PDB file of C-alpha atoms in Angstrom:
ATOM      1  CA  MET G   1      34.943   5.273 -38.837  1.00 47.00           C
ATOM      2  CA  SER G   2      33.997   1.464 -39.224  1.00 52.00           C
ATOM      3  CA  THR G   3      37.153   0.167 -38.090  1.00 83.00           C
ATOM      4  CA  LYS G   4      37.634  -0.148 -34.211  1.00 95.00           C
ATOM      5  CA  THR G   5      38.486   2.928 -33.249  1.00 97.00           C
ATOM      6  CA  LEU G   6      40.539   3.947 -29.790  1.00 98.00           C
ATOM      7  CA  ILE G   7      40.301   7.657 -29.895  1.00 97.00           C
ATOM      8  CA  TYR G   8      42.936   9.322 -27.575  1.00 98.00           C
ATOM      9  CA  ILE G   9      42.154  13.503 -26.355  1.00 97.00           C
ATOM     10  CA  ALA G  10      45.040  14.884 -24.959  1.00 97.00           C
ATOM     11  CA  GLY G  11      47.019  17.852 -23.763  1.00 96.00           C
ATOM     12  CA  PRO G  12      47.914  19.412 -21.256  1.00 96.00           C
ATOM     13  CA  THR G  13      46.205  20.078 -18.000  1.00 95.00           C
ATOM     14  CA  GLY G  14      43.674  22.732 -18.057  1.00 94.00           C
ATOM     15  CA  VAL G  15      43.834  22.717 -21.260  1.00 96.00           C
ATOM     16  CA  GLY G  16      39.375  21.159 -21.400  1.00 95.00           C
ATOM     17  CA  LYS G  17      39.668  17.937 -22.852  1.00 96.00           C
ATOM     18  CA  THR G  18      37.077  16.858 -20.122  1.00 96.00           C
ATOM     19  CA  LYS G  19      34.833  18.802 -22.410  1.00 95.00           C
ATOM     20  CA  LEU G  20      35.006  17.556 -25.605  1.00 96.00           C
ATOM     21  CA  SER G  21      35.710  13.934 -24.419  1.00 96.00           C
ATOM     22  CA  ILE G  22      31.686  14.084 -23.383  1.00 97.00           C
ATOM     23  CA  GLU G  23      30.797  16.313 -26.162  1.00 95.00           C
ATOM     24  CA  LEU G  24      32.832  13.690 -29.070  1.00 96.00           C
ATOM     25  CA  ALA G  25      31.839  10.441 -27.016  1.00 96.00           C
ATOM     26  CA  LYS G  26      27.651  11.560 -26.770  1.00 96.00           C
ATOM     27  CA  ALA G  27      28.224  12.227 -30.786  1.00 94.00           C
ATOM     28  CA  LEU G  28      29.663   9.343 -30.991  1.00 95.00           C
ATOM     29  CA  SER G  29      27.204   7.512 -28.728  1.00 95.00           C
ATOM     30  CA  THR G  30      30.204   6.098 -27.539  1.00 97.00           C
ATOM     31  CA  GLU G  31      32.295   5.277 -23.464  1.00 98.00           C
ATOM     32  CA  ILE G  32      35.150   6.980 -22.740  1.00 98.00           C
ATOM     33  CA  ILE G  33      38.221   5.038 -21.177  1.00 98.00           C
ATOM     34  CA  SER G  34      40.867   7.045 -19.100  1.00 97.00           C
ATOM     35  CA  CYS G  35      44.392   7.270 -19.074  1.00 96.00           C
ATOM     36  CA  ASP G  36      44.471  10.435 -16.415  1.00 94.00           C
ATOM     37  CA  SER G  37      46.854   8.197 -13.195  1.00 91.00           C
ATOM     38  CA  ARG G  38      45.482  10.785 -10.789  1.00 89.00           C
ATOM     39  CA  GLN G  39      42.564  10.635 -11.475  1.00 94.00           C
ATOM     40  CA  PHE G  40      42.886   6.253 -10.976  1.00 93.00           C
ATOM     41  CA  TYR G  41      42.643   7.059  -7.094  1.00 91.00           C
ATOM     42  CA  ARG G  42      38.577   7.933  -5.075  1.00 91.00           C
ATOM     43  CA  GLU G  43      40.876   9.557  -2.310  1.00 90.00           C
ATOM     44  CA  MET G  44      41.838  11.881  -4.469  1.00 90.00           C
ATOM     45  CA  ASN G  45      38.993  13.673  -6.393  1.00 90.00           C
ATOM     46  CA  ILE G  46      39.035  17.494  -5.907  1.00 93.00           C
ATOM     47  CA  GLY G  47      43.042  18.472  -6.443  1.00 90.00           C
ATOM     48  CA  THR G  48      42.700  15.713  -9.271  1.00 91.00           C
ATOM     49  CA  ALA G  49      40.119  17.684 -11.343  1.00 90.00           C
ATOM     50  CA  VAL G  50      37.955  14.226 -10.728  1.00 93.00           C
ATOM     51  CA  PRO G  51      34.765  14.648 -13.599  1.00 93.00           C
ATOM     52  CA  ASN G  52      32.223  15.933 -11.401  1.00 92.00           C
ATOM     53  CA  ASN G  53      28.799  13.574 -11.794  1.00 93.00           C
ATOM     54  CA  GLN G  54      27.226  15.413 -13.633  1.00 94.00           C
ATOM     55  CA  GLU G  55      29.189  14.674 -16.121  1.00 95.00           C
ATOM     56  CA  LEU G  56      30.178  11.581 -15.856  1.00 95.00           C
ATOM     57  CA  GLU G  57      26.463  10.611 -15.401  1.00 95.00           C
ATOM     58  CA  GLN G  58      26.421  11.503 -19.516  1.00 97.00           C
ATOM     59  CA  VAL G  59      28.653   9.283 -19.998  1.00 97.00           C
ATOM     60  CA  PRO G  60      30.196   5.732 -18.939  1.00 97.00           C
ATOM     61  CA  HIS G  61      33.781   6.559 -18.022  1.00 97.00           C
ATOM     62  CA  HIS G  62      36.165   4.180 -16.583  1.00 98.00           C
ATOM     63  CA  PHE G  63      39.371   4.243 -15.289  1.00 97.00           C
ATOM     64  CA  ILE G  64      37.942   7.085 -12.988  1.00 97.00           C
ATOM     65  CA  GLN G  65      39.092   6.401  -8.961  1.00 95.00           C
ATOM     66  CA  HIS G  66      38.620   3.105  -9.572  1.00 95.00           C
ATOM     67  CA  LYS G  67      41.304   1.909  -7.090  1.00 93.00           C
ATOM     68  CA  SER G  68      43.143   3.490  -3.766  1.00 89.00           C
ATOM     69  CA  ILE G  69      46.399   5.245  -3.026  1.00 84.00           C
ATOM     70  CA  ASN G  70      47.174   1.986  -1.485  1.00 81.00           C
ATOM     71  CA  ASP G  71      47.006   0.218  -4.355  1.00 83.00           C
ATOM     72  CA  ILE G  72      50.040  -0.725  -5.844  1.00 76.00           C
ATOM     73  CA  TYR G  73      48.759   0.297  -9.632  1.00 83.00           C
ATOM     74  CA  THR G  74      51.755   0.041 -12.223  1.00 81.00           C
ATOM     75  CA  VAL G  75      51.479   0.927 -15.877  1.00 84.00           C
ATOM     76  CA  GLY G  76      51.744  -2.568 -16.533  1.00 83.00           C
ATOM     77  CA  ASP G  77      48.440  -3.702 -14.514  1.00 89.00           C
ATOM     78  CA  PHE G  78      46.801  -0.512 -16.375  1.00 94.00           C
ATOM     79  CA  GLU G  79      48.177  -1.025 -20.249  1.00 93.00           C
ATOM     80  CA  LYS G  80      46.480  -4.376 -19.148  1.00 93.00           C
ATOM     81  CA  ASP G  81      43.375  -3.798 -17.389  1.00 97.00           C
ATOM     82  CA  ALA G  82      43.066  -0.730 -20.510  1.00 97.00           C
ATOM     83  CA  ILE G  83      42.748  -3.297 -22.830  1.00 97.00           C
ATOM     84  CA  ILE G  84      40.771  -6.081 -21.621  1.00 97.00           C
ATOM     85  CA  LYS G  85      37.459  -3.388 -20.949  1.00 98.00           C
ATOM     86  CA  LEU G  86      38.397  -2.272 -24.253  1.00 98.00           C
ATOM     87  CA  ASN G  87      38.005  -5.420 -25.907  1.00 96.00           C
ATOM     88  CA  GLU G  88      35.403  -5.782 -24.226  1.00 97.00           C
ATOM     89  CA  LEU G  89      33.293  -2.419 -25.397  1.00 97.00           C
ATOM     90  CA  PHE G  90      34.417  -3.105 -29.274  1.00 97.00           C
ATOM     91  CA  CYS G  91      32.327  -5.936 -29.171  1.00 96.00           C
ATOM     92  CA  LYS G  92      29.216  -2.543 -28.534  1.00 95.00           C
ATOM     93  CA  LYS G  93      30.858   0.192 -30.868  1.00 96.00           C
ATOM     94  CA  ASN G  94      33.242   1.344 -33.711  1.00 96.00           C
ATOM     95  CA  ASN G  95      34.400   4.153 -31.396  1.00 96.00           C
ATOM     96  CA  ILE G  96      36.014   4.354 -27.761  1.00 98.00           C
ATOM     97  CA  ILE G  97      37.300   7.434 -26.083  1.00 98.00           C
ATOM     98  CA  MET G  98      40.829   7.604 -24.313  1.00 98.00           C
ATOM     99  CA  VAL G  99      40.647  10.588 -22.331  1.00 98.00           C
ATOM    100  CA  GLY G 100      43.851  12.535 -20.197  1.00 94.00           C
ATOM    101  CA  GLY G 101      47.165  14.388 -20.331  1.00 90.00           C
ATOM    102  CA  SER G 102      49.782  10.899 -18.637  1.00 90.00           C
ATOM    103  CA  GLY G 103      51.091   9.231 -22.103  1.00 90.00           C
ATOM    104  CA  MET G 104      53.072   7.577 -20.667  1.00 87.00           C
ATOM    105  CA  TYR G 105      49.943   5.162 -19.528  1.00 93.00           C
ATOM    106  CA  ALA G 106      48.176   6.430 -22.723  1.00 95.00           C
ATOM    107  CA  ASP G 107      51.197   4.624 -25.363  1.00 92.00           C
ATOM    108  CA  ALA G 108      50.793   1.744 -23.429  1.00 92.00           C
ATOM    109  CA  VAL G 109      47.031   1.440 -24.522  1.00 96.00           C
ATOM    110  CA  MET G 110      48.626   2.998 -27.769  1.00 95.00           C
ATOM    111  CA  PHE G 111      51.239   1.034 -28.632  1.00 91.00           C
ATOM    112  CA  GLY G 112      52.325  -1.111 -25.701  1.00 89.00           C
ATOM    113  CA  ILE G 113      55.266  -0.934 -23.028  1.00 80.00           C
ATOM    114  CA  ASP G 114      57.851  -0.710 -23.928  1.00 75.00           C
ATOM    115  CA  ASP G 115      61.155  -3.507 -23.711  1.00 76.00           C
ATOM    116  CA  PHE G 116      63.786  -3.032 -21.072  1.00 79.00           C
ATOM    117  CA  PRO G 117      67.047  -5.702 -19.378  1.00 81.00           C
ATOM    118  CA  GLU G 118      66.581  -6.555 -16.360  1.00 83.00           C
ATOM    119  CA  ILE G 119      67.718  -4.887 -14.052  1.00 86.00           C
ATOM    120  CA  SER G 120      69.696  -6.498 -10.888  1.00 88.00           C
ATOM    121  CA  GLN G 121      68.748  -6.504  -7.388  1.00 89.00           C
ATOM    122  CA  GLU G 122      72.122  -5.047  -6.694  1.00 91.00           C
ATOM    123  CA  THR G 123      71.543  -2.490  -8.566  1.00 91.00           C
ATOM    124  CA  LYS G 124      68.847  -1.308  -8.061  1.00 89.00           C
ATOM    125  CA  LYS G 125      70.174  -0.930  -4.567  1.00 92.00           C
ATOM    126  CA  LYS G 126      72.954   1.094  -5.385  1.00 92.00           C
ATOM    127  CA  ILE G 127      70.863   3.352  -7.424  1.00 92.00           C
ATOM    128  CA  LYS G 128      68.008   3.348  -4.242  1.00 90.00           C
ATOM    129  CA  ILE G 129      71.723   4.434  -1.586  1.00 93.00           C
ATOM    130  CA  PHE G 130      72.707   7.217  -4.561  1.00 94.00           C
ATOM    131  CA  TYR G 131      68.815   8.666  -4.272  1.00 92.00           C
ATOM    132  CA  GLN G 132      69.319   9.000   0.216  1.00 91.00           C
ATOM    133  CA  THR G 133      72.756  10.430  -0.161  1.00 93.00           C
ATOM    134  CA  HIS G 134      72.376  12.566  -2.727  1.00 94.00           C
ATOM    135  CA  GLY G 135      68.905  13.495  -2.535  1.00 91.00           C
ATOM    136  CA  LEU G 136      66.184  14.347  -5.245  1.00 91.00           C
ATOM    137  CA  LYS G 137      69.007  16.287  -7.093  1.00 93.00           C
ATOM    138  CA  GLY G 138      71.495  14.358  -7.537  1.00 95.00           C
ATOM    139  CA  ILE G 139      69.797  12.069  -8.879  1.00 94.00           C
ATOM    140  CA  GLN G 140      68.068  14.825 -11.400  1.00 94.00           C
ATOM    141  CA  ASP G 141      72.389  15.622 -12.024  1.00 96.00           C
ATOM    142  CA  LEU G 142      73.064  11.516 -13.039  1.00 96.00           C
ATOM    143  CA  LEU G 143      70.275  11.154 -15.320  1.00 96.00           C
ATOM    144  CA  LEU G 144      70.649  14.415 -17.283  1.00 95.00           C
ATOM    145  CA  LYS G 145      74.322  13.447 -17.394  1.00 95.00           C
ATOM    146  CA  LYS G 146      73.527   9.986 -19.031  1.00 95.00           C
ATOM    147  CA  ASP G 147      70.538   9.722 -20.771  1.00 95.00           C
ATOM    148  CA  PRO G 148      69.661  14.177 -21.836  1.00 94.00           C
ATOM    149  CA  LYS G 149      67.492  12.827 -23.787  1.00 93.00           C
ATOM    150  CA  TYR G 150      64.334  11.588 -21.525  1.00 93.00           C
ATOM    151  CA  TYR G 151      65.659  13.847 -18.704  1.00 93.00           C
ATOM    152  CA  ASN G 152      63.825  16.743 -20.925  1.00 90.00           C
ATOM    153  CA  ARG G 153      61.459  14.439 -21.711  1.00 84.00           C
ATOM    154  CA  VAL G 154      59.828  13.009 -17.976  1.00 87.00           C
ATOM    155  CA  ASP G 155      59.170  14.994 -14.803  1.00 81.00           C
ATOM    156  CA  ILE G 156      62.147  15.796 -13.579  1.00 85.00           C
ATOM    157  CA  ASN G 157      59.676  15.920 -10.155  1.00 81.00           C
ATOM    158  CA  ASN G 158      59.264  12.338  -9.680  1.00 81.00           C
ATOM    159  CA  PRO G 159      61.907  10.359  -8.325  1.00 85.00           C
ATOM    160  CA  ALA G 160      60.484   6.601  -9.662  1.00 82.00           C
ATOM    161  CA  ARG G 161      60.754   7.887 -12.380  1.00 84.00           C
ATOM    162  CA  LEU G 162      64.239   9.045 -12.137  1.00 92.00           C
ATOM    163  CA  ILE G 163      65.097   6.161 -10.141  1.00 91.00           C
ATOM    164  CA  ARG G 164      63.607   3.694 -12.865  1.00 88.00           C
ATOM    165  CA  ALA G 165      65.841   5.288 -15.897  1.00 92.00           C
ATOM    166  CA  LEU G 166      68.839   5.027 -14.057  1.00 94.00           C
ATOM    167  CA  GLU G 167      68.927   1.104 -12.757  1.00 92.00           C
ATOM    168  CA  VAL G 168      67.624   0.906 -16.602  1.00 92.00           C
ATOM    169  CA  CYS G 169      70.582   3.394 -17.711  1.00 94.00           C
ATOM    170  CA  ILE G 170      73.712   1.925 -15.370  1.00 94.00           C
ATOM    171  CA  SER G 171      71.693  -2.175 -15.709  1.00 91.00           C
ATOM    172  CA  SER G 172      72.628  -1.727 -19.892  1.00 91.00           C
ATOM    173  CA  ASP G 173      75.517   1.115 -20.210  1.00 92.00           C
ATOM    174  CA  GLN G 174      73.006   2.649 -22.460  1.00 92.00           C
ATOM    175  CA  PRO G 175      70.464   5.412 -21.758  1.00 93.00           C
ATOM    176  CA  TYR G 176      66.972   5.331 -20.962  1.00 91.00           C
ATOM    177  CA  SER G 177      64.832   6.728 -24.116  1.00 90.00           C
ATOM    178  CA  SER G 178      67.362   3.900 -26.501  1.00 89.00           C
ATOM    179  CA  PHE G 179      64.713   1.699 -25.193  1.00 85.00           C
ATOM    180  CA  LEU G 180      62.117   3.858 -25.581  1.00 81.00           C
ATOM    181  CA  GLY G 181      59.730   3.205 -28.959  1.00 71.00           C
ATOM    182  CA  LYS G 182      61.706  -0.113 -30.243  1.00 70.00           C
ATOM    183  CA  LYS G 183      58.643  -2.521 -30.442  1.00 66.00           C
ATOM    184  CA  ARG G 184      55.139  -2.013 -30.939  1.00 70.00           C
ATOM    185  CA  LYS G 185      52.500  -4.479 -29.770  1.00 78.00           C
ATOM    186  CA  PRO G 186      49.921  -5.933 -32.041  1.00 86.00           C
ATOM    187  CA  ARG G 187      46.206  -4.020 -31.794  1.00 92.00           C
ATOM    188  CA  ASN G 188      43.304  -5.266 -33.340  1.00 92.00           C
ATOM    189  CA  PHE G 189      42.063  -1.043 -33.406  1.00 96.00           C
ATOM    190  CA  ILE G 190      43.781   2.343 -34.700  1.00 95.00           C
ATOM    191  CA  SER G 191      44.619   5.196 -32.837  1.00 95.00           C
ATOM    192  CA  LYS G 192      43.991   8.698 -33.638  1.00 96.00           C
ATOM    193  CA  ILE G 193      44.511  10.854 -31.342  1.00 97.00           C
ATOM    194  CA  ILE G 194      43.425  14.901 -31.350  1.00 97.00           C
ATOM    195  CA  ILE G 195      45.626  17.659 -29.295  1.00 97.00           C
ATOM    196  CA  LEU G 196      44.143  20.513 -28.141  1.00 97.00           C
ATOM    197  CA  SER G 197      46.058  23.165 -27.435  1.00 96.00           C
ATOM    198  CA  SER G 198      45.112  26.998 -26.086  1.00 96.00           C
ATOM    199  CA  PRO G 199      47.657  30.113 -26.177  1.00 96.00           C
ATOM    200  CA  ARG G 200      50.138  29.977 -23.752  1.00 95.00           C
ATOM    201  CA  ASN G 201      48.612  33.038 -21.087  1.00 96.00           C
ATOM    202  CA  VAL G 202      45.372  31.550 -21.962  1.00 96.00           C
ATOM    203  CA  LEU G 203      45.551  28.202 -20.747  1.00 97.00           C
ATOM    204  CA  TYR G 204      48.144  29.761 -17.649  1.00 97.00           C
ATOM    205  CA  ASP G 205      44.930  31.322 -16.539  1.00 97.00           C
ATOM    206  CA  LYS G 206      43.108  28.777 -16.574  1.00 96.00           C
ATOM    207  CA  ILE G 207      45.110  26.857 -14.565  1.00 97.00           C
ATOM    208  CA  ASN G 208      45.607  29.209 -12.347  1.00 97.00           C
ATOM    209  CA  GLN G 209      41.413  29.949 -12.044  1.00 97.00           C
ATOM    210  CA  ARG G 210      41.278  25.626 -11.409  1.00 96.00           C
ATOM    211  CA  VAL G 211      43.571  26.411  -8.537  1.00 96.00           C
ATOM    212  CA  ASP G 212      41.530  28.678  -7.155  1.00 97.00           C
ATOM    213  CA  LEU G 213      39.123  26.601  -7.344  1.00 96.00           C
ATOM    214  CA  MET G 214      40.111  23.262  -6.205  1.00 95.00           C
ATOM    215  CA  ILE G 215      41.212  25.585  -2.906  1.00 96.00           C
ATOM    216  CA  LYS G 216      37.498  26.827  -2.237  1.00 95.00           C
ATOM    217  CA  ASN G 217      35.975  23.552  -3.117  1.00 94.00           C
ATOM    218  CA  GLY G 218      38.269  22.357  -0.041  1.00 95.00           C
ATOM    219  CA  LEU G 219      41.410  20.722  -1.319  1.00 94.00           C
ATOM    220  CA  GLU G 220      43.570  22.041   2.034  1.00 92.00           C
ATOM    221  CA  ASP G 221      40.497  19.939   4.238  1.00 91.00           C
ATOM    222  CA  GLU G 222      40.842  17.260   1.427  1.00 91.00           C
ATOM    223  CA  ALA G 223      44.672  16.910   1.517  1.00 89.00           C
ATOM    224  CA  LYS G 224      45.163  17.376   5.476  1.00 87.00           C
ATOM    225  CA  PHE G 225      42.844  14.090   5.702  1.00 85.00           C
ATOM    226  CA  LEU G 226      45.151  11.990   3.212  1.00 83.00           C
ATOM    227  CA  ILE G 227      48.282  12.877   5.816  1.00 79.00           C
ATOM    228  CA  LYS G 228      46.641  11.922   8.939  1.00 75.00           C
ATOM    229  CA  LYS G 229      45.579   8.705   6.770  1.00 68.00           C
ATOM    230  CA  LYS G 230      50.074   8.773   5.965  1.00 57.00           C
ATOM    231  CA  ILE G 231      49.134   9.135   2.295  1.00 61.00           C
ATOM    232  CA  PRO G 232      52.359  10.006   1.052  1.00 56.00           C
ATOM    233  CA  LEU G 233      51.448  12.448  -2.026  1.00 67.00           C
ATOM    234  CA  LYS G 234      54.065  13.104  -4.305  1.00 74.00           C
ATOM    235  CA  THR G 235      51.467  15.076  -7.107  1.00 83.00           C
ATOM    236  CA  VAL G 236      51.010  18.494  -7.488  1.00 89.00           C
ATOM    237  CA  GLY G 237      48.533  19.987  -5.562  1.00 90.00           C
ATOM    238  CA  TYR G 238      48.934  17.726  -2.729  1.00 90.00           C
ATOM    239  CA  LYS G 239      52.939  18.608  -1.861  1.00 88.00           C
ATOM    240  CA  GLU G 240      53.289  21.559  -1.402  1.00 91.00           C
ATOM    241  CA  LEU G 241      50.641  21.736   0.716  1.00 91.00           C
ATOM    242  CA  PHE G 242      52.882  20.540   3.250  1.00 85.00           C
ATOM    243  CA  PRO G 243      54.500  24.066   4.457  1.00 87.00           C
ATOM    244  CA  TYR G 244      51.098  24.984   4.608  1.00 89.00           C
ATOM    245  CA  TYR G 245      51.074  22.311   7.654  1.00 86.00           C
ATOM    246  CA  GLU G 246      54.362  22.387   9.137  1.00 83.00           C
ATOM    247  CA  LYS G 247      53.081  26.445   9.328  1.00 86.00           C
ATOM    248  CA  SER G 248      56.750  27.225   7.067  1.00 87.00           C
ATOM    249  CA  GLN G 249      55.070  28.613   5.394  1.00 89.00           C
ATOM    250  CA  THR G 250      51.211  30.463   3.952  1.00 93.00           C
ATOM    251  CA  LEU G 251      48.358  29.034   2.389  1.00 93.00           C
ATOM    252  CA  GLU G 252      48.680  32.390   0.453  1.00 95.00           C
ATOM    253  CA  ASN G 253      52.362  31.111  -0.733  1.00 95.00           C
ATOM    254  CA  ALA G 254      51.227  26.745  -0.882  1.00 94.00           C
ATOM    255  CA  VAL G 255      48.715  28.436  -3.419  1.00 96.00           C
ATOM    256  CA  ASP G 256      51.576  30.436  -5.146  1.00 96.00           C
ATOM    257  CA  GLU G 257      53.894  27.057  -5.622  1.00 95.00           C
ATOM    258  CA  ILE G 258      50.854  24.852  -6.891  1.00 96.00           C
ATOM    259  CA  LYS G 259      49.455  27.309  -9.585  1.00 97.00           C
ATOM    260  CA  LYS G 260      53.458  27.191 -10.542  1.00 96.00           C
ATOM    261  CA  ASN G 261      54.120  23.512 -10.566  1.00 94.00           C
ATOM    262  CA  SER G 262      50.180  23.252 -12.338  1.00 95.00           C
ATOM    263  CA  ARG G 263      52.187  25.477 -14.581  1.00 95.00           C
ATOM    264  CA  ARG G 264      55.131  23.668 -14.721  1.00 92.00           C
ATOM    265  CA  TYR G 265      53.543  20.229 -15.714  1.00 92.00           C
ATOM    266  CA  ALA G 266      51.220  21.250 -18.953  1.00 94.00           C
ATOM    267  CA  LYS G 267      54.764  22.565 -20.762  1.00 93.00           C
ATOM    268  CA  ARG G 268      56.261  18.642 -20.193  1.00 90.00           C
ATOM    269  CA  GLN G 269      52.317  17.997 -21.374  1.00 93.00           C
ATOM    270  CA  ILE G 270      54.032  20.027 -24.561  1.00 94.00           C
ATOM    271  CA  THR G 271      56.659  18.720 -24.744  1.00 91.00           C
ATOM    272  CA  TRP G 272      55.516  14.547 -24.185  1.00 90.00           C
ATOM    273  CA  PHE G 273      52.785  15.766 -27.054  1.00 93.00           C
ATOM    274  CA  LYS G 274      55.540  17.483 -29.635  1.00 92.00           C
ATOM    275  CA  LYS G 275      56.227  13.846 -31.041  1.00 89.00           C
ATOM    276  CA  TYR G 276      52.727  11.953 -31.909  1.00 92.00           C
ATOM    277  CA  LYS G 277      53.623  13.436 -35.475  1.00 91.00           C
ATOM    278  CA  ASN G 278      50.245  11.869 -37.237  1.00 92.00           C
ATOM    279  CA  ALA G 279      48.001  13.915 -33.977  1.00 95.00           C
ATOM    280  CA  ILE G 280      45.307  16.213 -35.405  1.00 95.00           C
ATOM    281  CA  ARG G 281      46.095  19.442 -33.293  1.00 95.00           C
ATOM    282  CA  LEU G 282      43.695  21.692 -32.883  1.00 96.00           C
ATOM    283  CA  SER G 283      41.934  24.692 -30.930  1.00 94.00           C
ATOM    284  CA  ALA G 284      40.835  23.816 -27.087  1.00 93.00           C
ATOM    285  CA  ASN G 285      37.882  25.634 -28.678  1.00 92.00           C
ATOM    286  CA  ILE G 286      36.463  23.759 -31.218  1.00 92.00           C
ATOM    287  CA  SER G 287      32.893  22.615 -32.238  1.00 91.00           C
ATOM    288  CA  VAL G 288      32.280  18.951 -31.282  1.00 90.00           C
ATOM    289  CA  ILE G 289      31.321  19.073 -34.468  1.00 88.00           C
ATOM    290  CA  ASP G 290      34.548  20.323 -36.646  1.00 89.00           C
ATOM    291  CA  VAL G 291      35.744  17.496 -34.661  1.00 90.00           C
ATOM    292  CA  PHE G 292      33.410  15.044 -35.094  1.00 82.00           C
ATOM    293  CA  GLU G 293      34.099  15.232 -39.296  1.00 84.00           C
ATOM    294  CA  LEU G 294      37.955  15.505 -39.088  1.00 85.00           C
ATOM    295  CA  LEU G 295      37.246  12.364 -37.532  1.00 84.00           C
ATOM    296  CA  LYS G 296      35.114  10.740 -40.340  1.00 77.00           C
TER     297      LYS G 296
END
């Protein structure tokens, strides 16, 4: 693998991406770039399954807890920063590992960000008012009507992404999905994609066990601290605890909701990764030696 190669290790949450990425990085004597958008923020540690100190010490990692959740950090910002870092790393390495389940952020690095039409302030205002008056269900239903293809790919519980898609749909009178993948920016490296998978029942058991461990390690206190700091949390693993703090739900029910939503998130990730037609699809229990051979 003498060509400059970005090896992207993808897969649903809990499948074992971190473990394989570290083992492969050690075998290749290289470094790791994280494209897990939830792990960018230093205030979110337990609930985002950030690699522990022992794991981070084994291989140099980049874009792990390098931002505050109070910072505005877009996918475009990440693309720019990641390309700068890759250019730096490729000066001394032929292979770099990228790992994470945030497919949109991975695509930005590998292929560039799609070009979208300009959105008028009037359209933005209309969508904002619609969201305020109709709520999350309203914009979900509207997106399903305007762009069912993207509706089936996007995290439908993420209002920011739904609003962005609706702005494009309404401004252009075309589906948001019609703008995706049209243009790819030239890169000075090639990308190889490895997608890990486990049987659904095995994956769900791992997710449930991970959530239990997060609770044991202090997720409840971490989320409470962030709420006291008035930091808005809409991500899985945190938002489910709000009703518990408001005494409208038991901790047991909140934990069950985290597990359920984590499984749903994994399902959406699996759907997203289906679009990578040339990916190398492997069982999560594959050995790093076998992966190394496949990449030759």
